[in-house]
Every structure is written in C-alpha cells, then in structure tokens.
Tab-separated table of C-alpha atoms in Angstrom:
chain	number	residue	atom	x	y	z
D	944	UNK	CA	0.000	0.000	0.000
D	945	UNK	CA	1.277	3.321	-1.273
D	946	UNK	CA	0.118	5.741	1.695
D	947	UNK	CA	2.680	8.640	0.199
D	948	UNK	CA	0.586	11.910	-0.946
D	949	UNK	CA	2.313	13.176	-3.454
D	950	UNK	CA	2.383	17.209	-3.206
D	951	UNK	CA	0.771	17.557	-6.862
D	952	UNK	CA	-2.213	15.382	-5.683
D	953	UNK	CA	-2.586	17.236	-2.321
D	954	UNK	CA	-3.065	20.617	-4.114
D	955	UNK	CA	-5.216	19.088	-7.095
D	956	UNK	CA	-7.396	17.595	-4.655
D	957	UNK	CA	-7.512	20.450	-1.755
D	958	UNK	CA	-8.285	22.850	-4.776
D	959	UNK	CA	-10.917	20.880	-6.167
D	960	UNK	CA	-12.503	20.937	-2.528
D	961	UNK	CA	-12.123	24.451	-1.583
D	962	UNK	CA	-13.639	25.006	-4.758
D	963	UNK	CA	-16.503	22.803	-4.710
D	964	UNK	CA	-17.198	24.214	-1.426
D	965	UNK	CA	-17.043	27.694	-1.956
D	966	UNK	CA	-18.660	28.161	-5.399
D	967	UNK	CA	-22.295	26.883	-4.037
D	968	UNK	CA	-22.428	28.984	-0.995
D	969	UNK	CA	-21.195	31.938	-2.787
D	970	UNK	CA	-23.805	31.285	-5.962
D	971	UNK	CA	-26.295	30.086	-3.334
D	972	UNK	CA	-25.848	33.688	-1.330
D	973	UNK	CA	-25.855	35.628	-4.478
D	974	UNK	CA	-29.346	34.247	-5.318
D	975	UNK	CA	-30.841	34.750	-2.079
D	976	UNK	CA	-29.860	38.223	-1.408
D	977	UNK	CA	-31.006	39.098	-5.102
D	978	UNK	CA	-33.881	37.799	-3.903
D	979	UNK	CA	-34.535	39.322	-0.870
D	980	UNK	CA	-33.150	43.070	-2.572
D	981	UNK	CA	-36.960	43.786	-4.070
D	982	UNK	CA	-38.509	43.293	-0.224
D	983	UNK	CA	-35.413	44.729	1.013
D	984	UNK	CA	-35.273	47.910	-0.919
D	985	UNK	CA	-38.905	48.786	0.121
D	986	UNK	CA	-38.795	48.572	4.110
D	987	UNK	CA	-41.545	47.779	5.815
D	988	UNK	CA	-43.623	50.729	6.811
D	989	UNK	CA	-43.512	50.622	10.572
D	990	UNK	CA	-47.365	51.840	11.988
D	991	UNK	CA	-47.314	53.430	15.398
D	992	UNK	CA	-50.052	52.095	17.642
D	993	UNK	CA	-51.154	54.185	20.173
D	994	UNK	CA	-52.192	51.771	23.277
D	995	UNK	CA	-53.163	54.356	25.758
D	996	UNK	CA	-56.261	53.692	27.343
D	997	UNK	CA	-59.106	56.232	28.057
D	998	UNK	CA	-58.864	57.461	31.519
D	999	UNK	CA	-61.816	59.828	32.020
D	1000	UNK	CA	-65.270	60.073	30.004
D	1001	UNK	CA	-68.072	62.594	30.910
D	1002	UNK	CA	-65.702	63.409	34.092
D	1003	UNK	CA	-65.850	60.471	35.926
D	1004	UNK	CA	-63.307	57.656	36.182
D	1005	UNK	CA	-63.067	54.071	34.061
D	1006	UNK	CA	-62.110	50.947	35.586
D	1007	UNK	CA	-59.739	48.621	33.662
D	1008	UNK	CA	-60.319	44.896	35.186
D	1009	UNK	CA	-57.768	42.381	34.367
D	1010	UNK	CA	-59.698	39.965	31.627
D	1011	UNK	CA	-59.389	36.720	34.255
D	1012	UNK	CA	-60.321	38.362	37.621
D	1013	UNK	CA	-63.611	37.144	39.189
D	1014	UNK	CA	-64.876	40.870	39.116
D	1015	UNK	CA	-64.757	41.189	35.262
D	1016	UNK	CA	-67.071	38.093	34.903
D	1017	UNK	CA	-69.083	38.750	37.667
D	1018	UNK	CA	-70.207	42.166	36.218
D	1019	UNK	CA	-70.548	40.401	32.641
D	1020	UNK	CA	-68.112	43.057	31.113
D	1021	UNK	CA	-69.494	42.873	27.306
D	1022	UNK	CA	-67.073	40.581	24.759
D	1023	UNK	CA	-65.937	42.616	21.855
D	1024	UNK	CA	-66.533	40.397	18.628
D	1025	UNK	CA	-63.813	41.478	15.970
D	1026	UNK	CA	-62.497	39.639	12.730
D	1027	UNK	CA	-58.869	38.950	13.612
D	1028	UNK	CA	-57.798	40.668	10.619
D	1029	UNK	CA	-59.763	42.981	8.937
D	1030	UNK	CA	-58.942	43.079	4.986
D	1031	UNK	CA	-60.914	46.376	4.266
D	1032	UNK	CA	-60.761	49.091	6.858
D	1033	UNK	CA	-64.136	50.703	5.299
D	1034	UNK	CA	-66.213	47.746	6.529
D	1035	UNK	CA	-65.299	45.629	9.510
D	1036	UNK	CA	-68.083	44.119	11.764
D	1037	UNK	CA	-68.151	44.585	15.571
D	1038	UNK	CA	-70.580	43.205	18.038
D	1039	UNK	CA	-70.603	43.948	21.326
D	1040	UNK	CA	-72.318	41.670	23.597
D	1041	UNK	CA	-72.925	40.954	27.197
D	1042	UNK	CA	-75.253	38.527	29.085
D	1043	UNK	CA	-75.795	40.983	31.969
D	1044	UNK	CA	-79.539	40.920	33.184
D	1045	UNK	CA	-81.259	43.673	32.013
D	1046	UNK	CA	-83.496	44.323	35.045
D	1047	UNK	CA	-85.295	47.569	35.287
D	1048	UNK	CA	-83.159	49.599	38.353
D	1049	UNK	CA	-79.990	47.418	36.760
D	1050	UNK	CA	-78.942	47.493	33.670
D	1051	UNK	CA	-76.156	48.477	31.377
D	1052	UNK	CA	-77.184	51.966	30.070
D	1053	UNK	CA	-74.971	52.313	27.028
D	1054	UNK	CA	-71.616	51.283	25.137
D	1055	UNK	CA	-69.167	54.352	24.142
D	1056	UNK	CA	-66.905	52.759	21.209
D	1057	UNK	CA	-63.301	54.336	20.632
D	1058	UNK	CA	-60.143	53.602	18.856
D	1059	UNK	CA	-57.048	56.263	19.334
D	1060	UNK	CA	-55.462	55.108	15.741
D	1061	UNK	CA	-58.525	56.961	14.051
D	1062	UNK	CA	-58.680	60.780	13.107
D	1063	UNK	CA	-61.420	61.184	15.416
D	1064	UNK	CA	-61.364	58.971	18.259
D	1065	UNK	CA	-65.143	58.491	19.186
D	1066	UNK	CA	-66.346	55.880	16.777
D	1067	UNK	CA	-70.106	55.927	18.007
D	1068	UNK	CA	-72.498	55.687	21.355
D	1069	UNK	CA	-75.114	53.134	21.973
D	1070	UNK	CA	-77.960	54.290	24.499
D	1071	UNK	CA	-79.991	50.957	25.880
D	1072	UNK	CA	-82.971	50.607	27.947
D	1073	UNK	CA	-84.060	47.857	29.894
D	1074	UNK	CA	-86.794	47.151	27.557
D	1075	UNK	CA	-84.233	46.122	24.909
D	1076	UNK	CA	-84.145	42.703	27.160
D	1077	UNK	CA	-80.560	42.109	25.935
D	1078	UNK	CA	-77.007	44.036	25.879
D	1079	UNK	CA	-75.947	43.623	22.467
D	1080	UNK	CA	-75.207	45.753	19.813
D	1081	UNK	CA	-73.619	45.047	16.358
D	1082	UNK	CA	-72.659	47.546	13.623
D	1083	UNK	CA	-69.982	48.253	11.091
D	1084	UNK	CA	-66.929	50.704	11.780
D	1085	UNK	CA	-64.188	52.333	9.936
D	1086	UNK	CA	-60.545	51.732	10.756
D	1087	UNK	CA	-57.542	53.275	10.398
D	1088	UNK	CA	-54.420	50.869	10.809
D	1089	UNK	CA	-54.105	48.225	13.007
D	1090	UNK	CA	-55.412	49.121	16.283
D	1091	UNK	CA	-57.272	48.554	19.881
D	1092	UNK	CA	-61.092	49.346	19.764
D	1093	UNK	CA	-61.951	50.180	23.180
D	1094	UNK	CA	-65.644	49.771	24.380
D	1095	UNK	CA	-66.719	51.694	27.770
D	1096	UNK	CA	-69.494	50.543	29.192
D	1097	UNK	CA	-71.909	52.074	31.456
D	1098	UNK	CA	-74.062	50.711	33.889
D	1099	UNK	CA	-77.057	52.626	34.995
D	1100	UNK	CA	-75.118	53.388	38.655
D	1101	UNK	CA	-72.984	55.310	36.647
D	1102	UNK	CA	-69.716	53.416	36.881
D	1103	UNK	CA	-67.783	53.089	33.899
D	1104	UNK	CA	-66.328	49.633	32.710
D	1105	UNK	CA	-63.218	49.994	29.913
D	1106	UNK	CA	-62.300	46.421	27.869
D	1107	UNK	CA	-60.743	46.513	24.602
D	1108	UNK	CA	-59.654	44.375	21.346
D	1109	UNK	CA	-56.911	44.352	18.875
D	1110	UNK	CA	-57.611	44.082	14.895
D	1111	UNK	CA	-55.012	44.215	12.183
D	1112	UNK	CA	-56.170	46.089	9.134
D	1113	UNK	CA	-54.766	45.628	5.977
D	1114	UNK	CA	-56.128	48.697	4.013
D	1115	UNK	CA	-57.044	51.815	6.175
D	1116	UNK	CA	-60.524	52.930	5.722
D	1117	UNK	CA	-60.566	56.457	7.159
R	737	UNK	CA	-82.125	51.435	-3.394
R	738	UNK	CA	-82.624	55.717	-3.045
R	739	UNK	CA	-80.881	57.542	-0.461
R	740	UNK	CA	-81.943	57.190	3.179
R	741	UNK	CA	-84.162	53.815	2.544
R	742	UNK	CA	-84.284	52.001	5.725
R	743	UNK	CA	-84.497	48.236	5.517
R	744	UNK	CA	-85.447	46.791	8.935
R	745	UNK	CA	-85.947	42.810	9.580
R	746	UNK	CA	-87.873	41.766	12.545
R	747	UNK	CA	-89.723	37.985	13.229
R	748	UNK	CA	-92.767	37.279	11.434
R	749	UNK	CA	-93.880	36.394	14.052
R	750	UNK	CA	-93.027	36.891	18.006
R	751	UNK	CA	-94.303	35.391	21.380
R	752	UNK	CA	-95.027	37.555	24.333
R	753	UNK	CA	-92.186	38.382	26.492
R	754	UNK	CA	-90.100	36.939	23.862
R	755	UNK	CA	-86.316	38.624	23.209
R	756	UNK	CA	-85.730	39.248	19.508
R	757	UNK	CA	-83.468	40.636	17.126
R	758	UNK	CA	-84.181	43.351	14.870
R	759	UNK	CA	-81.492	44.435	12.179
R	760	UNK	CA	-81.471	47.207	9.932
R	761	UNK	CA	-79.350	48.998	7.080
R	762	UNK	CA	-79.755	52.118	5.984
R	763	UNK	CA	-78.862	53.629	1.951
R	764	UNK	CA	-76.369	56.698	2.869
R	765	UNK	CA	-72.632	57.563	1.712
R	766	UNK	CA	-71.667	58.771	5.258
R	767	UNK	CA	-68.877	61.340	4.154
R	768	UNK	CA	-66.523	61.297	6.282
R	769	UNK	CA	-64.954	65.187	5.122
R	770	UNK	CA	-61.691	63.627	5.086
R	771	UNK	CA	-61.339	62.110	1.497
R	772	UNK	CA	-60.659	64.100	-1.631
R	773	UNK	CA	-62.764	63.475	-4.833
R	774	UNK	CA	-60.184	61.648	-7.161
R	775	UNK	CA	-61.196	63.503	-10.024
R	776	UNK	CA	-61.760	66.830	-9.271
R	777	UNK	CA	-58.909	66.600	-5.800
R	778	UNK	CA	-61.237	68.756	-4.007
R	779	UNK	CA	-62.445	67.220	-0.415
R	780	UNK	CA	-65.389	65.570	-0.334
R	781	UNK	CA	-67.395	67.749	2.845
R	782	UNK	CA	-68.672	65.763	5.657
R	783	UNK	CA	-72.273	64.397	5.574
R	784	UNK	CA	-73.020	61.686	8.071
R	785	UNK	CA	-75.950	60.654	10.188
R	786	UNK	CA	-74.937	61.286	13.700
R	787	UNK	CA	-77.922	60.293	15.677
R	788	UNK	CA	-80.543	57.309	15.205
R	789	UNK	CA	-83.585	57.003	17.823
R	790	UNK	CA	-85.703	53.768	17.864
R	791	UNK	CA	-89.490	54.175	19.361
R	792	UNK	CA	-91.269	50.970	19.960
R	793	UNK	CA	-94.677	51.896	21.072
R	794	UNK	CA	-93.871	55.421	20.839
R	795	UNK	CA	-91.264	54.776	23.816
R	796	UNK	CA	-87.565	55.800	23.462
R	797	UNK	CA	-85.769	52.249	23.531
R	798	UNK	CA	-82.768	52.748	22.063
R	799	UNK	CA	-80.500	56.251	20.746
R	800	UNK	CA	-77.474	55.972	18.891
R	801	UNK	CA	-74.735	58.446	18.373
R	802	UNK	CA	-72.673	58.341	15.360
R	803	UNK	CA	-69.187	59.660	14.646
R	804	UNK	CA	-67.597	59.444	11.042
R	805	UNK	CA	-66.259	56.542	11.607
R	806	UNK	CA	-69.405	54.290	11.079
R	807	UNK	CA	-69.565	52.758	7.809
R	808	UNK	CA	-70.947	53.934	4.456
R	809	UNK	CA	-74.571	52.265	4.254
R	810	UNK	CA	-74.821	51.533	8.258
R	811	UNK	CA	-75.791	48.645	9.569
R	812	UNK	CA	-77.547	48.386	13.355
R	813	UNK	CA	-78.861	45.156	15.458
R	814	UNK	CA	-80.106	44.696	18.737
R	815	UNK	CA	-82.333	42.824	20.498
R	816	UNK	CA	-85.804	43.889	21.971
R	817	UNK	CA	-88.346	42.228	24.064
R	818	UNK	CA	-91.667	42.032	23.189
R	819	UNK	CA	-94.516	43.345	25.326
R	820	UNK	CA	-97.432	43.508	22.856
R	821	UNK	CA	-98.140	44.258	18.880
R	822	UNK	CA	-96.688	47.353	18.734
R	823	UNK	CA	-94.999	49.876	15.692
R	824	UNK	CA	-91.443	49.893	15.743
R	825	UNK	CA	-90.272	53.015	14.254
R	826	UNK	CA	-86.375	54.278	13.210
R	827	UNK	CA	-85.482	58.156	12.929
R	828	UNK	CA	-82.570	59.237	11.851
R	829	UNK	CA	-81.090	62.367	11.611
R	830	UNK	CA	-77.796	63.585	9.275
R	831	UNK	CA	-75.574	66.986	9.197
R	832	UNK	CA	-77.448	68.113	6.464
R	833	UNK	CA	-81.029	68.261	8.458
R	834	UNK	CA	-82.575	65.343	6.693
R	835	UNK	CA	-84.816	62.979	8.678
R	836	UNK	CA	-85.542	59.561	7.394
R	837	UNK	CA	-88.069	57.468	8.995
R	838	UNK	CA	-89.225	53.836	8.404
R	839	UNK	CA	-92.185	52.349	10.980
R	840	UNK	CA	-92.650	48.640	10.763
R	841	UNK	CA	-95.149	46.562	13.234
R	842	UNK	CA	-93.981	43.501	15.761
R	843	UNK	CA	-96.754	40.797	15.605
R	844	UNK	CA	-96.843	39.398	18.739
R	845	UNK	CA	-98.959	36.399	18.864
C-alpha cells in the first residue's frame, strides 16, 4: 500500500474541494440576497399604535379589570366580537355583547366605542334601555391601521367599565 | 335602493315576552370630510348621520350616536323584548337636516 501523498495530488485535490465548497455557498448567497433586494429595498412601513387607554369620560373615572379576575365576569363586562384581521378598513363588523340581566333599576345603560389610531377617536355611542331585554349591539366601523377598539361601558349606577380588542387592518378605511 | 331607505328585519312572528333581534341597514354615503374626490382633488365635505332614535310603542328604547367613523350604508342590530303588537319606528337624523323614517309593526302572537 502506497500511503505517500504526493504534493501535486494534495493541491489538485484540496483545490478541487475548496472550490466545490465555496462556489455553491457563494452562488447560493448571491441568489438569495437578489432575492430578498426587491422586499429589502422597500422597508416595511412601521405603523405606530397608540395603546393608551381612556382614563376619564363625561368626568368620571373608568375601571380597567384584568380579563381573568372574578370581578370582570361577575359584572358580565361585554365581549368585543372582531375579525382577527380585517382586509378592508371601510367595513369591519363589531358586536358587542354581554349577558348581563337587564333588570329595570340594573342594567347596562350604554356602550361608548373608541379607537385612538382613528382621526377622530369616538367611533359611536349606543344608548340601551331595559326594555331592549338584551345588551348587544352590532354595527360596522371604519378603521384606520391596526389598532385597539376600546368599548366603555356604562351601567345605569354610573360606573364606567373599559375592555378593549386588537384588529389588524390591511387597508385603512378612514 | 334611493338615499336614506331604511331596511329593517324583525320575526314574522313573536311570542309575548319573547327577546328578539331586529337588524337594519340604511342607503347613505356617510362622508366622512376627510377624502378628496379623485377627479376633481377637491375634499369631499362631511355628511353623516350622527344620531338614530328607535321608538317601539312610541317609547324611546334605544338612541345611537354616530361619529364618522361608522360605515358607508350603516348597519344596526339589537335585540328587543316584546310586550305587545306594537310599531317599531327608526329616525334618523344627518348633518345636512334630513330625517328619514321607516315604521314597521312587531306581531306578537
């Protein structure tokens, strides 16, 4: 067994491997940054969100409950129904809708709808009465951008009840 | 469909004490004074309906207050409970003081 490299074969066959090994990468990386220069050379527009939440309406004070805490479900703070992502901000469906008994004396005595991301922040009001028998409302907004739609809710003691939803909008609607 | 039709959908029919759901849509560009006329580039002015009140048996049950951001041809549901066969009748009022009015009756049976 000849075990001897000769120096002529060591180069050949080191060259052929650097060689081998290089080219592909090189090619490879030259094809995927060619492909990523069209996204790349448009950057992603990034949207600022405003997240603040509304502190005071009509003067009085609005309690944020955590969404798990026994006093959120025991008043029957309304659910905000939402598409997860809206495609066209002209047109996206909310409901609101709470199972709170609607007792005369005890009732929830309207929704106030906002969203900060808008031009004007006050989307709409909805007044209710006890003979409406059910808390629920369902309409069609506009949005903006991506943003949380907050829903106040007001009981008829006058205390004010804040919960809110996020929505991604693909086309602003404003 | 002309401007300020209001389509409203109730039961056919409804027992007594019953709650139901009563959707409506209404015909009406609601402007919102921020989008300019492709054509012409001039702004478009504001003309919305910013307040809807709902009578059933010539009681106030429910008001709404619009902003601009409520849809072009708005759509409202809600639920109501029914006490006895009564007219159910929609006014609403826009920015350019025009009052549309629809009055439909709830058979309760």
């Amino acid at each position: 067994m000849n075990d001897h490299v000769s120096r002529r074969d060591f180069i050949k066959k080191t060259a052929v491997i650097t060689v081998a090994a290089l080219v592909p990468v090189s090619v490879v990386s030259d094809a995927a940054t060619a492909l990523a220069a069209p996204k790349a050379g448009k950057p992603a527009k990034k949207i600022h969100i405003i997240k603040t939440k509304l502190k005071k309406f009509k003067g009085k004070e609005i309690t944020w409950l955590e969404k798990d805490s026994a006093e959120f479900k025991k008043l029957m703070i309304p659910k905000i129904h939402l598409p997860l992502l809206a495609q066209n901000g002209g047109l996206v469906p909310l409901a609101i809708d709470s199972k709170y008994p609607m007792k005369k004396g005890d009732y929830i005595s309207a929704f106030h709808v906002f969203d900060f991301n808008n031009p004007v922040p006050h989307v709409a009001s909805f007044y209710l009465t006890p003979d409406n028998g059910r808390a629920f409302i369902a309409t069609r907004i506009k949005l903006q951008q991506d943003s949380y739609v907050q829903v106040i809710t007001e009981y008829s003691n006058g205390s004010l009840y804040g919960n809110r939803e996020f929505v991604k909008v693909t086309v602003g609607g404003c | 469909m002309k401007l300020g039709t209001i389509l409203v959908r109730v039961p056919r029919k409804v027992k007594k004490g019953q709650i139901f759901k009563v959707m409506s849509i209404t015909k009406h560009p609601m402007d919102t004074g921020l989008v300019k006329n492709p054509k012409t580039g001039k702004i478009i002015p504001m003309w919305i309906i910013n307040k809807v009140d709902i009578y059933y048996d010539k009681k106030l049950v429910t008001t709404c207050d619009y902003g601009i951001a409520v849809s072009a041809n708005p759509f409202l549901a809600f639920y109501l409970k029914a006490d006895k066969k009564a007219p159910l009748e929609f006014v609403m009022y826009d920015t350019h003081h025009n009052v549309y009015k629809k009055t439909v009756m709830v058979n309760v049976v």
